[in-house]
Amino acid sequence: MKVSVLRRLWVTFCSGGIAFYACVLNKFRIHGVKNIPAQGGVLLLANHISGYDTVFIPAAVQKAFPLQMVWAPAKEELFKNRLLGAIFRSWGAFPVKRGRDVRAGKKLGTLLSSEKVMLFPEGTRHKDGDLGRGNRGVGKLIYEHRPVVIPTALKGINRWKFLKTGQQGSISFGQPLDVADLFELEDKKETHVLIVERVMEAIAIELTKH
């Protein structure tokens, strides 16, 4: 994906500010970033416990890979405010309509051939920190595009307050998930479910670490 140097610098600058808030003013710890490939299509699949998730994941990745983009589909309601929408777009977010959004699906497929993309397979936020069920659409996405899948676990930040400091939290990036055996199965609903179930199991394991 062709992205201007100016935009990459802007994203890296913003991520640096977010990382300062998370890791210096607070105690957000980053584990396993070495498991993320430097190049190629990468799908970061994380549990969703807080609004912080959407900025802390890219900040953690960009701390290790400056100037790289982390793309993310987001519900179209977030882009109704023109200023906020422009900021979100500049960071790599793009709107997705409710239901089946063919255009967004094609963009995701294109990005997963060479870029880093983050997704929340639960599809909704779980503020209590409990891990929900994964959406089989994520399994279908993995089956069709075969990216490197990195199970990602966020802990603690669902209890954070914006103006407080010294708060504890963490992110753990697991080793690339092996689903090669499931790729041998027929392209159907049941296969997609098996894939996303394996993803959720891997995220659950990461949640027990650190």
Coordinates of N, CA, C and O in Angstrom, one line a residue, residues 20-114:
F20 N 3.8 7.4 25.1 CA 4.3 8.1 26.3 C 3.2 8.1 27.4 O 3.5 7.8 28.6
Y21 N 1.9 8.3 27.0 CA 0.8 8.3 28.0 C 0.7 6.9 28.6 O 0.6 6.7 29.8
A22 N 0.7 5.9 27.7 CA 0.5 4.5 28.2 C 1.7 3.9 29.0 O 1.4 3.3 30.0
C23 N 2.9 4.1 28.5 CA 4.0 3.4 29.1 C 4.8 4.2 30.1 O 5.5 3.6 30.9
V24 N 4.8 5.5 30.0 CA 5.6 6.4 30.9 C 4.7 7.0 32.0 O 5.0 6.8 33.2
L25 N 3.6 7.6 31.6 CA 2.7 8.2 32.6 C 1.9 7.1 33.3 O 1.6 7.2 34.5
N26 N 1.7 6.0 32.6 CA 1.1 4.8 33.2 C 2.1 3.6 33.0 O 3.2 3.8 32.6
K27 N 1.6 2.4 33.4 CA 2.5 1.3 33.4 C 2.0 0.2 32.5 O 1.6 -0.9 32.9
F28 N 1.9 0.6 31.2 CA 1.4 -0.3 30.2 C 2.6 -1.1 29.6 O 3.6 -0.5 29.1
R29 N 2.6 -2.4 29.7 CA 3.8 -3.2 29.4 C 3.5 -4.0 28.0 O 2.4 -4.5 27.8
I30 N 4.5 -4.0 27.2 CA 4.4 -4.6 25.9 C 5.2 -5.9 25.9 O 6.4 -5.9 26.1
H31 N 4.6 -7.0 25.5 CA 5.3 -8.3 25.5 C 5.1 -9.0 24.1 O 4.1 -8.9 23.5
G32 N 6.1 -9.7 23.7 CA 6.1 -10.5 22.5 C 6.0 -9.8 21.2 O 5.7 -10.4 20.1
V33 N 6.5 -8.6 21.1 CA 6.4 -7.8 19.8 C 7.3 -8.5 18.8 O 7.1 -8.3 17.6
K34 N 8.3 -9.2 19.3 CA 9.2 -9.9 18.3 C 8.5 -11.0 17.5 O 9.0 -11.5 16.5
N35 N 7.3 -11.4 18.0 CA 6.6 -12.4 17.2 C 5.9 -11.8 16.0 O 5.4 -12.6 15.2
I36 N 5.9 -10.5 15.9 CA 5.2 -9.9 14.7 C 6.2 -9.8 13.6 O 7.3 -9.2 13.7
P37 N 5.9 -10.3 12.4 CA 6.8 -10.2 11.2 C 7.0 -8.7 10.8 O 6.0 -7.9 10.9
A38 N 8.2 -8.4 10.4 CA 8.5 -7.0 10.0 C 7.7 -6.7 8.7 O 7.3 -5.5 8.5
Q39 N 7.6 -7.7 7.8 CA 7.0 -7.4 6.5 C 5.9 -8.5 6.2 O 5.8 -9.5 6.9
G40 N 5.1 -8.2 5.2 CA 4.1 -9.2 4.7 C 2.8 -8.9 5.4 O 2.6 -8.1 6.3
G41 N 1.8 -9.6 4.9 CA 0.4 -9.5 5.4 C 0.3 -10.1 6.8 O 0.6 -11.3 7.0
V42 N -0.1 -9.3 7.8 CA -0.2 -9.7 9.2 C -1.6 -9.3 9.7 O -2.0 -8.1 9.5
L43 N -2.2 -10.2 10.4 CA -3.5 -9.9 11.0 C -3.4 -10.0 12.5 O -3.2 -11.1 13.0
L44 N -3.5 -8.9 13.2 CA -3.4 -8.8 14.6 C -4.9 -9.0 15.2 O -5.7 -8.1 15.0
L45 N -5.1 -10.1 15.8 CA -6.5 -10.3 16.3 C -6.5 -10.3 17.8 O -5.8 -11.0 18.5
A46 N -7.3 -9.3 18.4 CA -7.2 -9.0 19.8 C -8.6 -9.1 20.5 O -9.6 -8.9 19.8
N47 N -8.6 -9.3 21.8 CA -9.8 -9.1 22.6 C -10.1 -7.6 22.7 O -9.2 -6.8 22.5
H48 N -11.3 -7.3 22.9 CA -11.7 -5.9 22.9 C -12.3 -5.5 24.3 O -13.5 -5.9 24.6
I49 N -11.6 -4.8 25.1 CA -12.0 -4.5 26.4 C -12.2 -3.0 26.7 O -12.7 -2.6 27.8
S50 N -11.7 -2.2 25.8 CA -11.7 -0.7 26.1 C -11.5 0.1 24.8 O -11.0 -0.4 23.8
G51 N -11.9 1.3 24.9 CA -11.7 2.2 23.8 C -10.2 2.4 23.5 O -9.8 2.8 22.4
Y52 N -9.4 2.2 24.6 CA -7.9 2.3 24.4 C -7.3 1.3 23.4 O -6.3 1.6 22.8
D53 N -8.0 0.2 23.3 CA -7.5 -0.9 22.4 C -7.1 -0.4 21.1 O -6.1 -0.8 20.5
T54 N -8.0 0.4 20.5 CA -7.8 0.8 19.1 C -6.6 1.7 18.9 O -6.1 1.8 17.7
V55 N -6.1 2.4 19.9 CA -4.9 3.2 19.8 C -3.6 2.6 20.4 O -2.5 2.8 20.0
F56 N -3.8 1.7 21.4 CA -2.7 1.1 22.1 C -2.1 0.0 21.2 O -0.8 -0.2 21.3
I57 N -2.9 -0.7 20.5 CA -2.3 -1.8 19.6 C -1.4 -1.2 18.6 O -0.2 -1.6 18.4
P58 N -1.9 -0.2 17.8 CA -0.9 0.4 16.8 C 0.3 1.1 17.4 O 1.4 1.0 16.9
A59 N 0.1 1.7 18.6 CA 1.2 2.4 19.3 C 2.3 1.4 19.7 O 3.5 1.6 19.5
A60 N 1.8 0.2 20.1 CA 2.8 -0.9 20.5 C 3.5 -1.4 19.3 O 4.7 -1.6 19.4
V61 N 2.8 -1.6 18.2 CA 3.4 -2.1 17.0 C 4.4 -1.1 16.4 O 5.5 -1.4 16.0
Q62 N 4.0 0.2 16.3 CA 4.8 1.2 15.7 C 6.0 1.6 16.6 O 6.9 2.2 16.1
K63 N 5.9 1.3 17.8 CA 7.1 1.5 18.7 C 8.2 0.6 18.2 O 9.4 0.9 18.3
A64 N 7.9 -0.6 17.8 CA 8.8 -1.6 17.3 C 9.1 -1.4 15.8 O 10.2 -1.7 15.3
F65 N 8.1 -0.9 15.0 CA 8.3 -0.7 13.6 C 7.9 0.7 13.2 O 6.8 0.9 12.7
P66 N 8.7 1.7 13.5 CA 8.4 3.0 13.2 C 8.1 3.2 11.7 O 8.7 2.5 10.8
L67 N 7.2 4.1 11.4 CA 6.8 4.5 10.0 C 5.9 3.5 9.4 O 5.4 3.7 8.2
Q68 N 5.6 2.3 10.0 CA 4.7 1.3 9.4 C 3.3 1.7 9.9 O 3.0 2.1 11.0
M69 N 2.3 1.4 8.9 CA 0.9 1.6 9.2 C 0.3 0.4 9.8 O 0.7 -0.7 9.6
V70 N -0.7 0.6 10.7 CA -1.5 -0.5 11.2 C -3.0 -0.1 10.8 O -3.5 0.8 11.3
W71 N -3.5 -0.8 9.9 CA -4.8 -0.5 9.3 C -5.9 -1.2 10.1 O -5.7 -2.2 10.8
A72 N -7.1 -0.6 10.1 CA -8.2 -1.1 10.9 C -9.6 -0.7 10.4 O -9.8 0.5 10.2
P73 N -10.5 -1.7 10.2 CA -11.8 -1.4 9.8 C -12.5 -0.9 11.1 O -12.3 -1.4 12.2
A74 N -13.4 0.1 10.9 CA -14.2 0.6 12.1 C -15.6 1.0 11.7 O -15.8 1.3 10.5
K75 N -16.5 0.9 12.6 CA -17.9 1.2 12.3 C -18.0 2.6 11.7 O -17.4 3.6 12.2
E76 N -18.9 2.8 10.7 CA -19.0 4.0 10.0 C -19.5 5.2 10.9 O -19.2 6.4 10.6
E77 N -20.2 4.9 12.0 CA -20.6 6.0 12.9 C -19.5 6.8 13.4 O -19.7 8.0 13.7
L78 N -18.3 6.2 13.6 CA -17.2 6.9 14.1 C -16.7 8.0 13.2 O -15.9 8.9 13.6
F79 N -17.1 8.0 11.9 CA -16.6 9.0 10.9 C -17.6 10.1 10.6 O -17.4 10.9 9.7
K80 N -18.7 10.1 11.4 CA -19.7 11.1 11.1 C -19.2 12.5 11.4 O -19.5 13.5 10.7
N81 N -18.4 12.7 12.5 CA -17.8 13.9 12.8 C -16.6 14.1 11.8 O -15.7 13.3 11.8
R82 N -16.6 15.1 11.0 CA -15.6 15.3 9.9 C -14.2 15.4 10.5 O -13.3 14.8 9.9
L83 N -14.0 16.1 11.5 CA -12.6 16.3 12.1 C -12.1 14.9 12.6 O -11.0 14.5 12.3
L84 N -12.9 14.3 13.5 CA -12.5 13.0 14.0 C -12.4 12.0 12.9 O -11.4 11.2 13.0
G85 N -13.3 12.0 12.0 CA -13.2 11.1 10.9 C -11.9 11.2 10.1 O -11.2 10.2 9.7
A86 N -11.5 12.5 9.9 CA -10.2 12.7 9.1 C -9.0 12.2 9.9 O -8.1 11.7 9.3
I87 N -9.1 12.4 11.3 CA -8.0 11.9 12.1 C -7.9 10.4 12.1 O -6.8 9.8 11.9
F88 N -9.0 9.8 12.2 CA -9.1 8.3 12.2 C -8.6 7.8 10.9 O -7.8 6.8 10.8
R89 N -9.0 8.4 9.8 CA -8.5 7.9 8.5 C -7.0 8.1 8.3 O -6.3 7.3 7.7
S90 N -6.5 9.2 8.8 CA -5.1 9.5 8.7 C -4.3 8.4 9.4 O -3.1 8.1 9.1
W91 N -4.9 7.9 10.5 CA -4.2 6.8 11.3 C -4.3 5.4 10.7 O -3.6 4.5 11.1
G92 N -5.1 5.3 9.6 CA -5.2 4.0 9.0 C -6.6 3.3 9.2 O -6.8 2.2 8.7
A93 N -7.5 4.0 9.9 CA -8.9 3.4 10.0 C -9.7 3.7 8.8 O -9.5 4.7 8.1
F94 N -10.6 2.8 8.5 CA -11.6 3.1 7.4 C -12.9 2.5 7.7 O -13.1 1.5 8.5
P95 N -14.0 3.2 7.3 CA -15.4 2.9 7.7 C -15.9 1.6 7.1 O -15.6 1.2 5.9
V96 N -16.7 0.9 7.9 CA -17.3 -0.3 7.5 C -18.8 -0.2 7.8 O -19.2 0.1 8.9
K97 N -19.7 -0.5 6.8 CA -21.1 -0.4 7.0 C -21.6 -1.7 7.7 O -21.0 -2.7 7.6
R98 N -22.7 -1.5 8.4 CA -23.3 -2.7 9.1 C -23.8 -3.7 8.1 O -24.2 -3.3 7.0
G99 N -23.7 -5.0 8.4 CA -24.1 -6.0 7.4 C -22.9 -6.3 6.5 O -21.7 -6.2 6.9
R100 N -23.2 -6.7 5.3 CA -22.1 -7.1 4.4 C -21.7 -5.9 3.6 O -22.4 -5.3 2.8
D101 N -20.4 -5.5 3.8 CA -19.8 -4.3 3.1 C -18.8 -4.9 2.1 O -17.7 -5.1 2.5
V102 N -19.2 -5.0 0.9 CA -18.3 -5.6 -0.1 C -17.1 -4.8 -0.4 O -16.0 -5.3 -0.5
R103 N -17.2 -3.5 -0.4 CA -16.1 -2.6 -0.7 C -15.1 -2.7 0.4 O -13.9 -2.8 0.2
A104 N -15.5 -2.6 1.7 CA -14.6 -2.8 2.8 C -13.9 -4.1 2.8 O -12.8 -4.3 3.2
G105 N -14.7 -5.2 2.5 CA -14.1 -6.5 2.4 C -13.0 -6.6 1.4 O -12.0 -7.3 1.6
K106 N -13.2 -6.0 0.2 CA -12.2 -6.0 -0.8 C -10.9 -5.3 -0.3 O -9.8 -5.7 -0.6
K107 N -11.1 -4.1 0.4 CA -10.0 -3.4 0.9 C -9.2 -4.2 1.9 O -8.0 -4.2 1.9
L108 N -9.9 -4.9 2.8 CA -9.3 -5.8 3.8 C -8.4 -6.8 3.1 O -7.3 -7.1 3.5
G109 N -9.0 -7.4 2.0 CA -8.3 -8.5 1.3 C -7.0 -7.9 0.7 O -5.9 -8.6 0.7
T110 N -7.1 -6.7 0.1 CA -5.9 -6.1 -0.5 C -4.8 -5.8 0.6 O -3.7 -6.1 0.4
L111 N -5.3 -5.2 1.7 CA -4.3 -4.9 2.8 C -3.6 -6.1 3.3 O -2.4 -6.1 3.6
L112 N -4.4 -7.2 3.4 CA -3.8 -8.4 4.1 C -2.8 -9.1 3.2 O -2.1 -10.1 3.6
S113 N -2.6 -8.7 1.9 CA -1.6 -9.2 1.1 C -0.2 -8.7 1.4 O 0.8 -9.4 1.1
S114 N -0.1 -7.6 2.1 CA 1.2 -7.0 2.4 C 1.3 -6.1 3.6 O 2.4 -5.7 4.0

